[in-house]
Short mmCIF file of C-alpha atoms in Angstrom, two decimals:
data_model
loop_
_atom_site.label_atom_id
_atom_site.label_comp_id
_atom_site.label_asym_id
_atom_site.label_seq_id
_atom_site.Cartn_x
_atom_site.Cartn_y
_atom_site.Cartn_z
CA MET A 30 11.67 6.56 -28.51
CA ASP A 31 10.50 6.88 -32.11
CA TYR A 32 7.25 4.94 -31.79
CA LYS A 33 6.27 5.35 -35.37
CA ALA A 34 9.56 3.96 -36.50
CA ALA A 35 8.99 0.87 -34.48
CA PHE A 36 5.73 0.24 -36.03
CA ARG A 37 7.05 0.81 -39.51
CA THR A 38 9.98 -1.61 -38.74
CA ALA A 39 7.46 -4.29 -37.70
CA ILE A 40 5.59 -3.98 -40.87
CA ASP A 41 8.66 -3.69 -42.98
CA GLN A 42 9.82 -7.08 -41.41
CA VAL A 43 6.60 -8.93 -42.56
CA LYS A 44 6.90 -7.45 -45.93
CA SER A 45 10.52 -8.53 -46.48
CA GLU A 46 9.46 -11.94 -45.62
CA GLY A 47 6.87 -11.99 -48.33
CA ARG A 48 3.94 -12.60 -45.92
CA TYR A 49 2.46 -9.16 -45.70
CA ARG A 50 -1.36 -9.58 -46.04
CA VAL A 51 -3.54 -7.50 -48.32
CA PHE A 52 -7.30 -7.90 -47.97
CA ALA A 53 -9.38 -8.09 -51.20
CA ASP A 54 -12.34 -5.68 -51.01
CA LEU A 55 -15.27 -7.97 -51.67
CA LYS A 56 -19.15 -7.77 -51.70
CA ARG A 57 -20.93 -11.00 -51.98
CA TYR A 58 -23.97 -11.23 -54.25
CA ARG A 59 -27.04 -12.31 -52.24
CA GLY A 60 -28.49 -15.47 -53.69
CA GLU A 61 -25.50 -16.06 -55.98
CA PHE A 62 -23.00 -17.70 -53.66
CA PRO A 63 -20.04 -18.28 -54.32
CA ARG A 64 -20.01 -15.34 -56.68
CA ALA A 65 -18.98 -11.81 -55.47
CA SER A 66 -17.78 -8.40 -56.65
CA TRP A 67 -14.21 -7.42 -56.15
CA THR A 68 -13.26 -3.72 -56.01
CA ARG A 69 -9.88 -3.15 -57.62
CA ALA A 70 -7.25 -0.64 -56.40
CA ASP A 71 -8.28 1.57 -59.35
CA GLY A 72 -11.77 1.70 -58.02
CA GLY A 73 -13.23 -0.52 -60.79
CA ARG A 74 -15.17 -3.79 -60.03
CA SER A 75 -14.79 -7.34 -61.27
CA ASP A 76 -16.89 -10.50 -60.74
CA VAL A 77 -15.03 -13.29 -58.94
CA VAL A 78 -15.63 -16.75 -57.63
CA VAL A 79 -14.77 -17.24 -53.98
CA TRP A 80 -12.87 -20.34 -53.29
CA CYS A 81 -11.76 -19.95 -49.70
CA SER A 82 -14.79 -19.13 -47.68
CA ASN A 83 -15.55 -20.82 -44.52
CA ASP A 84 -19.11 -20.38 -45.02
CA TYR A 85 -18.63 -24.05 -46.16
CA VAL A 86 -22.25 -24.86 -47.24
CA GLY A 87 -23.57 -21.34 -48.21
CA GLN A 88 -25.75 -20.86 -45.25
CA GLY A 89 -24.91 -17.22 -45.14
CA GLN A 90 -27.11 -16.98 -48.27
CA ASN A 91 -29.87 -19.51 -47.14
CA PRO A 92 -33.15 -17.57 -47.39
CA VAL A 93 -34.51 -19.49 -44.23
CA VAL A 94 -31.57 -17.74 -42.25
CA LEU A 95 -31.93 -14.45 -43.82
CA GLU A 96 -35.60 -14.35 -43.12
CA ALA A 97 -35.16 -15.24 -39.40
CA MET A 98 -32.56 -12.42 -39.14
CA HIS A 99 -34.76 -9.76 -40.74
CA ARG A 100 -37.79 -11.01 -38.56
CA ALA A 101 -35.62 -10.65 -35.32
CA ILE A 102 -34.58 -7.02 -36.37
CA ASP A 103 -38.32 -6.21 -37.08
CA GLU A 104 -39.43 -7.61 -33.86
CA THR A 105 -36.69 -6.68 -31.39
CA GLY A 106 -34.33 -4.09 -32.89
CA SER A 107 -30.49 -4.28 -33.21
CA GLY A 108 -28.40 -4.71 -30.03
CA SER A 109 -28.76 -7.29 -27.18
CA GLY A 110 -28.52 -4.51 -24.54
CA GLY A 111 -25.38 -5.56 -22.70
CA THR A 112 -23.79 -8.50 -21.14
CA ARG A 113 -25.71 -11.48 -20.31
CA ASN A 114 -25.04 -11.01 -16.53
CA ILE A 115 -26.68 -7.60 -16.63
CA SER A 116 -29.22 -7.06 -19.46
CA GLY A 117 -28.18 -9.12 -22.57
CA THR A 118 -29.97 -12.41 -22.36
CA THR A 119 -32.93 -12.61 -24.93
CA HIS A 120 -35.19 -15.44 -25.65
CA TYR A 121 -33.21 -16.08 -28.86
CA HIS A 122 -30.20 -16.77 -26.76
CA VAL A 123 -32.00 -19.26 -24.60
CA GLU A 124 -33.46 -21.05 -27.73
CA LEU A 125 -30.23 -21.26 -29.41
CA GLU A 126 -28.43 -22.73 -26.46
CA GLY A 127 -31.13 -25.32 -26.11
CA GLU A 128 -30.84 -26.15 -29.83
CA LEU A 129 -26.92 -26.44 -29.47
CA ALA A 130 -27.23 -28.72 -26.45
CA SER A 131 -29.71 -30.98 -28.25
CA LEU A 132 -27.57 -30.97 -31.34
CA HIS A 133 -24.61 -32.43 -29.39
CA GLY A 134 -26.46 -34.64 -27.05
CA LYS A 135 -25.72 -32.58 -24.12
CA THR A 136 -27.72 -30.96 -21.16
CA GLY A 137 -26.24 -27.58 -21.51
CA ALA A 138 -24.53 -25.09 -23.84
CA LEU A 139 -23.16 -21.58 -23.59
CA LEU A 140 -22.91 -18.88 -26.25
CA PHE A 141 -19.89 -16.64 -26.87
CA THR A 142 -19.25 -13.85 -29.30
CA SER A 143 -16.88 -16.01 -31.48
CA GLY A 144 -15.25 -19.40 -31.65
CA TYR A 145 -11.96 -17.85 -30.57
CA VAL A 146 -13.61 -16.24 -27.49
CA ALA A 147 -15.33 -19.63 -26.61
CA ASN A 148 -11.97 -21.51 -26.70
CA GLU A 149 -9.96 -18.86 -24.79
CA ALA A 150 -12.69 -18.31 -22.21
CA ALA A 151 -13.53 -21.86 -21.48
CA LEU A 152 -9.97 -23.15 -21.40
CA SER A 153 -8.54 -20.33 -19.35
CA THR A 154 -11.33 -20.77 -16.75
CA LEU A 155 -10.97 -24.59 -15.97
CA ASN A 156 -8.03 -24.21 -13.72
CA LYS A 157 -10.16 -21.90 -11.48
CA ILE A 158 -12.56 -24.79 -11.12
CA LEU A 159 -10.08 -27.59 -11.16
CA PRO A 160 -6.98 -26.45 -9.12
CA GLY A 161 -3.86 -28.19 -10.18
CA LEU A 162 -5.28 -28.97 -13.67
CA ILE A 163 -2.80 -30.46 -16.28
CA ILE A 164 -3.91 -29.74 -19.94
CA PHE A 165 -2.61 -32.02 -22.64
CA SER A 166 -2.72 -30.15 -25.94
CA ASP A 167 -2.22 -31.20 -29.50
CA GLU A 168 0.72 -29.24 -30.98
CA LEU A 169 -1.48 -28.04 -33.90
CA ASN A 170 -4.34 -26.67 -31.86
CA HIS A 171 -5.76 -23.36 -32.98
CA ALA A 172 -4.33 -20.10 -31.54
CA SER A 173 -7.38 -19.56 -29.49
CA MET A 174 -6.97 -22.91 -27.67
CA ILE A 175 -3.30 -22.13 -27.03
CA ALA A 176 -4.18 -18.63 -25.73
CA GLY A 177 -6.79 -20.17 -23.37
CA ILE A 178 -4.45 -22.75 -22.01
CA ARG A 179 -1.62 -20.35 -21.40
CA ASN A 180 -3.91 -17.54 -19.96
CA GLY A 181 -5.42 -20.21 -17.46
CA ARG A 182 -1.80 -20.40 -16.07
CA CYS A 183 -2.21 -24.17 -15.35
CA GLU A 184 0.42 -26.76 -16.21
CA TYR A 185 0.31 -28.03 -19.66
CA LYS A 186 1.83 -30.58 -21.96
CA VAL A 187 2.07 -30.53 -25.67
CA PHE A 188 1.79 -33.74 -27.58
CA ARG A 189 2.87 -34.35 -31.20
CA HIS A 190 0.14 -33.86 -33.67
CA ASN A 191 -2.20 -36.74 -33.57
CA ASP A 192 0.29 -38.92 -31.91
CA LEU A 193 -1.59 -41.08 -29.48
CA GLU A 194 1.65 -42.89 -28.33
CA HIS A 195 3.27 -39.67 -27.29
CA LEU A 196 0.06 -38.46 -25.64
CA GLU A 197 -0.10 -41.64 -23.48
CA GLN A 198 3.50 -41.15 -22.57
CA LEU A 199 2.63 -37.68 -21.24
CA LEU A 200 -0.54 -38.94 -19.42
CA ALA A 201 1.27 -41.96 -17.91
CA ALA A 202 4.04 -39.63 -16.47
CA ALA A 203 1.58 -37.14 -14.81
CA PRO A 204 0.45 -37.56 -11.15
CA ALA A 205 -2.27 -40.12 -11.01
CA ASP A 206 -4.37 -37.92 -8.70
CA ALA A 207 -4.13 -34.66 -10.57
CA PRO A 208 -7.11 -33.34 -12.54
CA LYS A 209 -6.35 -33.67 -16.41
CA LEU A 210 -7.93 -32.49 -19.69
CA VAL A 211 -6.99 -33.47 -23.21
CA ALA A 212 -7.61 -30.67 -25.75
CA PHE A 213 -7.61 -31.37 -29.39
CA GLU A 214 -9.47 -30.61 -32.56
CA SER A 215 -11.59 -32.84 -35.00
CA VAL A 216 -10.65 -31.26 -38.41
CA TYR A 217 -7.52 -29.39 -38.61
CA SER A 218 -8.23 -26.62 -40.96
CA MET A 219 -4.79 -25.96 -42.66
CA ASP A 220 -3.93 -29.55 -43.53
CA GLY A 221 -7.47 -31.15 -43.59
CA ASP A 222 -6.56 -34.18 -41.50
CA ILE A 223 -8.90 -35.58 -38.79
CA ALA A 224 -7.98 -36.74 -35.20
CA ASP A 225 -8.57 -40.28 -33.96
CA ILE A 226 -11.27 -39.10 -31.55
CA ALA A 227 -12.31 -42.64 -30.37
CA GLY A 228 -8.57 -43.41 -29.57
CA THR A 229 -8.25 -40.18 -27.74
CA ILE A 230 -11.19 -40.85 -25.63
CA ALA A 231 -9.97 -44.25 -24.65
CA LEU A 232 -6.72 -42.93 -23.48
CA ALA A 233 -8.36 -40.08 -21.52
CA LYS A 234 -10.65 -42.47 -19.75
CA THR A 235 -7.74 -44.79 -18.92
CA TYR A 236 -5.92 -41.92 -17.19
CA GLY A 237 -8.88 -40.30 -15.68
CA ALA A 238 -8.75 -37.31 -17.99
CA LEU A 239 -11.66 -34.99 -19.26
CA THR A 240 -11.78 -34.34 -23.07
CA TYR A 241 -12.18 -31.00 -24.79
CA LEU A 242 -12.93 -31.24 -28.48
CA ASP A 243 -12.89 -28.27 -31.01
CA GLU A 244 -15.23 -29.09 -33.79
CA VAL A 245 -15.23 -25.56 -35.30
CA HIS A 246 -14.39 -26.87 -38.92
CA ALA A 247 -16.89 -29.78 -38.42
CA VAL A 248 -20.06 -28.57 -37.10
CA GLY A 249 -22.79 -28.49 -39.69
CA LEU A 250 -20.59 -30.67 -42.17
CA TYR A 251 -20.24 -34.09 -40.50
CA GLY A 252 -22.61 -36.63 -38.79
CA LEU A 253 -26.16 -37.26 -39.95
CA HIS A 254 -27.51 -34.04 -38.28
CA GLY A 255 -24.41 -31.87 -38.61
CA ALA A 256 -23.00 -32.22 -34.97
CA GLY A 257 -19.44 -32.88 -36.22
CA VAL A 258 -17.03 -35.72 -36.57
CA ALA A 259 -17.74 -37.12 -33.08
CA GLU A 260 -21.30 -37.57 -34.15
CA ARG A 261 -20.19 -39.19 -37.49
CA ASP A 262 -17.90 -41.65 -35.53
CA GLY A 263 -20.52 -42.39 -32.87
CA VAL A 264 -18.61 -41.06 -29.85
CA MET A 265 -20.18 -37.72 -29.18
CA ALA A 266 -21.56 -38.82 -25.98
CA ASP A 267 -18.07 -39.67 -24.59
CA ILE A 268 -16.65 -36.20 -25.21
CA ASP A 269 -17.02 -33.96 -21.98
CA ILE A 270 -16.82 -30.53 -23.65
CA ILE A 271 -17.49 -29.85 -27.24
CA GLU A 272 -16.62 -26.28 -28.78
CA GLY A 273 -18.04 -25.02 -32.14
CA THR A 274 -18.78 -21.99 -34.08
CA LEU A 275 -21.68 -20.30 -35.70
CA GLY A 276 -19.51 -18.34 -38.14
CA LYS A 277 -18.39 -21.11 -40.64
CA ALA A 278 -20.83 -23.86 -41.67
CA PHE A 279 -23.77 -22.17 -39.87
CA GLY A 280 -23.06 -19.00 -41.86
CA VAL A 281 -23.66 -16.33 -39.15
CA MET A 282 -21.35 -15.43 -36.15
CA GLY A 283 -20.51 -16.49 -32.70
CA GLY A 284 -19.06 -19.46 -30.77
CA TYR A 285 -20.22 -21.91 -28.08
CA ILE A 286 -19.47 -24.88 -25.88
CA ALA A 287 -21.79 -27.76 -25.17
CA ALA A 288 -21.41 -30.06 -22.17
CA ASP A 289 -23.25 -31.40 -19.18
CA ALA A 290 -25.40 -28.67 -17.54
CA GLU A 291 -23.11 -28.51 -14.37
CA ILE A 292 -19.94 -27.98 -16.45
CA ILE A 293 -21.74 -25.20 -18.48
CA ASP A 294 -23.14 -23.71 -15.31
CA ALA A 295 -19.68 -23.55 -13.69
CA ILE A 296 -17.91 -21.95 -16.73
CA ARG A 297 -20.67 -19.44 -17.21
CA SER A 298 -20.13 -18.36 -13.49
CA TYR A 299 -16.35 -18.03 -13.81
CA ALA A 300 -15.36 -17.27 -17.48
CA ALA A 301 -14.36 -13.58 -17.75
CA GLY A 302 -14.75 -13.88 -21.61
CA PHE A 303 -18.27 -14.58 -21.12
CA ILE A 304 -19.18 -12.32 -18.01
CA PHE A 305 -17.77 -9.22 -19.27
CA THR A 306 -18.59 -9.20 -22.95
CA THR A 307 -21.70 -7.85 -24.71
CA SER A 308 -23.69 -10.66 -25.96
CA LEU A 309 -24.64 -11.49 -29.59
CA PRO A 310 -27.45 -9.37 -30.99
CA PRO A 311 -30.87 -11.03 -31.56
CA ALA A 312 -30.59 -10.96 -35.34
CA LEU A 313 -27.38 -13.10 -35.20
CA THR A 314 -28.75 -15.67 -32.70
CA ALA A 315 -32.03 -15.91 -34.57
CA GLY A 316 -30.21 -16.50 -37.74
CA ALA A 317 -27.95 -19.05 -36.15
CA LEU A 318 -30.86 -20.90 -34.59
CA ALA A 319 -32.53 -21.03 -38.00
CA SER A 320 -29.40 -22.33 -39.61
CA VAL A 321 -28.65 -25.02 -37.15
CA ARG A 322 -32.34 -26.35 -37.30
CA TRP A 323 -32.19 -26.32 -41.10
CA LEU A 324 -28.87 -28.00 -41.41
CA ARG A 325 -29.90 -30.75 -38.90
CA GLU A 326 -32.61 -31.83 -41.38
CA HIS A 327 -30.52 -31.52 -44.65
CA ASN A 328 -28.00 -34.14 -44.71
CA GLU A 329 -27.98 -33.94 -48.55
CA VAL A 330 -26.19 -30.78 -48.36
CA ARG A 331 -23.24 -32.59 -46.34
CA VAL A 332 -23.13 -35.33 -49.03
CA ARG A 333 -22.98 -32.87 -51.87
CA HIS A 334 -20.30 -30.91 -49.98
CA GLN A 335 -18.17 -34.00 -49.58
CA GLU A 336 -18.56 -34.81 -53.30
CA ARG A 337 -17.48 -31.51 -54.41
CA ALA A 338 -14.33 -31.66 -52.29
CA GLU A 339 -13.37 -35.14 -53.41
CA THR A 340 -13.89 -34.15 -57.15
CA LEU A 341 -11.63 -30.95 -56.71
CA LYS A 342 -8.92 -33.16 -55.17
CA ARG A 343 -9.21 -35.66 -57.95
CA ARG A 344 -9.13 -33.03 -60.58
CA LEU A 345 -6.08 -31.23 -59.08
CA LYS A 346 -4.05 -34.58 -58.87
CA ASP A 347 -4.89 -35.47 -62.40
CA ALA A 348 -3.33 -32.01 -63.31
CA GLY A 349 -0.30 -32.82 -61.61
CA LEU A 350 -0.79 -30.23 -58.88
CA PRO A 351 0.66 -30.81 -55.42
CA VAL A 352 -2.46 -31.38 -53.49
CA MET A 353 -1.58 -32.15 -49.80
CA PRO A 354 -3.11 -35.17 -48.20
CA SER A 355 -6.50 -34.35 -46.68
CA VAL A 356 -9.30 -36.72 -45.62
CA SER A 357 -11.75 -33.83 -45.10
CA HIS A 358 -13.48 -31.06 -47.03
CA ILE A 359 -10.15 -28.85 -46.79
CA VAL A 360 -8.21 -28.84 -50.18
CA PRO A 361 -4.71 -27.44 -49.49
CA VAL A 362 -2.28 -27.05 -52.56
CA LEU A 363 1.29 -26.68 -51.58
CA VAL A 364 3.40 -23.74 -52.86
CA ALA A 365 6.24 -23.84 -50.22
CA ASP A 366 7.37 -20.25 -50.76
CA PRO A 367 5.67 -17.05 -49.36
CA VAL A 368 6.45 -14.87 -52.34
CA HIS A 369 5.25 -17.43 -54.84
CA CYS A 370 2.03 -18.07 -52.91
CA LYS A 371 0.97 -14.46 -52.77
CA MET A 372 2.01 -14.00 -56.47
CA ILE A 373 -0.09 -16.85 -57.64
CA SER A 374 -2.93 -15.71 -55.45
CA ASP A 375 -2.87 -12.18 -56.90
CA MET A 376 -2.78 -13.51 -60.39
CA LEU A 377 -5.59 -15.77 -59.82
CA LEU A 378 -7.67 -12.82 -58.74
CA THR A 379 -6.60 -10.25 -61.41
CA ASP A 380 -6.28 -12.46 -64.38
CA HIS A 381 -8.72 -15.51 -63.68
CA GLY A 382 -11.55 -14.03 -61.53
CA VAL A 383 -10.59 -16.66 -58.66
CA TYR A 384 -10.38 -15.56 -55.06
CA VAL A 385 -8.21 -17.55 -52.75
CA GLN A 386 -6.05 -16.02 -49.97
CA PRO A 387 -2.41 -17.21 -49.64
CA ILE A 388 -1.73 -19.09 -46.37
CA ASN A 389 1.50 -18.11 -44.97
CA TYR A 390 3.46 -17.99 -41.52
CA PRO A 391 2.42 -17.76 -38.85
CA THR A 392 -0.87 -19.62 -39.83
CA VAL A 393 1.28 -22.55 -41.17
CA PRO A 394 4.95 -23.33 -40.65
CA ARG A 395 7.65 -21.56 -42.89
CA GLY A 396 8.31 -23.66 -46.04
CA THR A 397 4.59 -25.17 -46.21
CA GLU A 398 2.98 -21.88 -47.57
CA ARG A 399 -0.13 -23.02 -49.49
CA LEU A 400 -3.44 -22.06 -51.26
CA ARG A 401 -6.31 -23.40 -49.22
CA PHE A 402 -9.46 -24.21 -51.24
CA THR A 403 -12.87 -24.84 -49.72
CA PRO A 404 -15.30 -26.08 -52.40
CA THR A 405 -18.86 -25.78 -51.58
CA PRO A 406 -21.96 -27.60 -52.74
CA PHE A 407 -22.56 -24.43 -55.03
CA HIS A 408 -19.18 -24.75 -56.91
CA THR A 409 -20.19 -26.01 -60.32
CA ASP A 410 -18.36 -28.22 -62.65
CA ALA A 411 -17.63 -25.22 -64.85
CA MET A 412 -16.10 -23.45 -61.89
CA LEU A 413 -13.86 -26.49 -61.17
CA ASP A 414 -12.84 -26.37 -64.82
CA ASP A 415 -11.91 -22.73 -64.62
CA LEU A 416 -10.05 -23.13 -61.42
CA VAL A 417 -7.92 -26.13 -62.37
CA GLY A 418 -7.12 -24.56 -65.85
CA ALA A 419 -5.96 -21.47 -64.25
CA LEU A 420 -3.87 -23.21 -61.66
CA ASP A 421 -2.21 -25.46 -64.26
CA ALA A 422 -1.35 -22.38 -66.37
CA LEU A 423 0.07 -20.42 -63.39
CA TRP A 424 2.21 -23.36 -62.07
CA SER A 425 3.90 -23.58 -65.47
CA ARG A 426 4.21 -19.93 -65.79
CA CYS A 427 5.66 -19.43 -62.35
CA ASN A 428 7.62 -22.87 -62.47
CA VAL A 429 6.30 -23.81 -59.18
CA LYS A 430 6.79 -27.40 -58.13
CA ARG A 431 4.30 -30.11 -59.18
CA LEU A 432 3.60 -33.56 -57.93
CA GLY A 433 6.33 -35.05 -60.24
CA GLY A 434 8.92 -32.00 -60.01
CA TYR A 435 9.18 -28.58 -61.41
CA ALA A 436 7.67 -27.46 -64.76
CA ALA A 437 11.14 -26.70 -66.25
#
């Protein structure tokens, strides 16, 4: 077999569909977020404004976080020493897990190396603890949740996105005595919509199911203390397992789950994705701890963040640009064609100093390709002016459909 040809064919297929991804070579400027330096193909550099970072409130540049990380390196060195089960637990891990449990009003928390690993490890483990488990999964759940559910080899049912009537039909049809779990997200990061958490909890209780809520795109951003949409809606205590990340709003790296101590202890004892993985380095856990503590006390950052998102949505709509419905901080603009999506992204970067990645299949369904903007508290009115002006010009130049039809 010609193995190289097989790999070339796979890449050629992606390129032929217009969804081949090229990563921009960026270097952020410390203290100047969201500005960065872009290294062009010719080796030259240009200043750009980053509009698609999941460092949603700039915590990756917070001096409090950076100082904590420097201090941890100076005090303890670089790596953690191994897996938690052998030699990789540090006092920073213990402190951070305590802080995360407190943030979510739970008695336990468990760290993982990423949000993806947290979902995959936790969900794939539950069937070992609850034989015969049936998981009910929202159809737009993240790939990490889908992987965890499938890898757990339990029975699962997929309900239509945010459709509680469909969820109830599936729950009602399941054996009454079977263990059940409803897995869903709070903020869905590509469309920017938010689940009916209270309604989902009510259904789960009616049918004797546990709840598993992914708050990856909400922790740090919603609720008085940044615990997520469940905190904002006053239902956090009724969620059994909350999953979050340290790599988005908290600006560092890692993932976690928070739940009752017995649930955490069981998953800790059975989850391969935890047991066999080298733990997070002290500098990362120290930085995450500082970030969580700081954001818990600074709700004004969340207020400013929401204002910036709403302002950008309004400005784009006023310009006739096709902003997709969003009730969160995510601002998706529909292009509906992979080639045009990448073309506009490229021109924004090269001609206007605006960095935003095209979002194509398989991240979103074919025909819904989009640009996904994530305004932060640090995007100024002048930056909004530049962005809207550039998009307005490119929509006309590329004849991409607007709110009221095509430009020509």
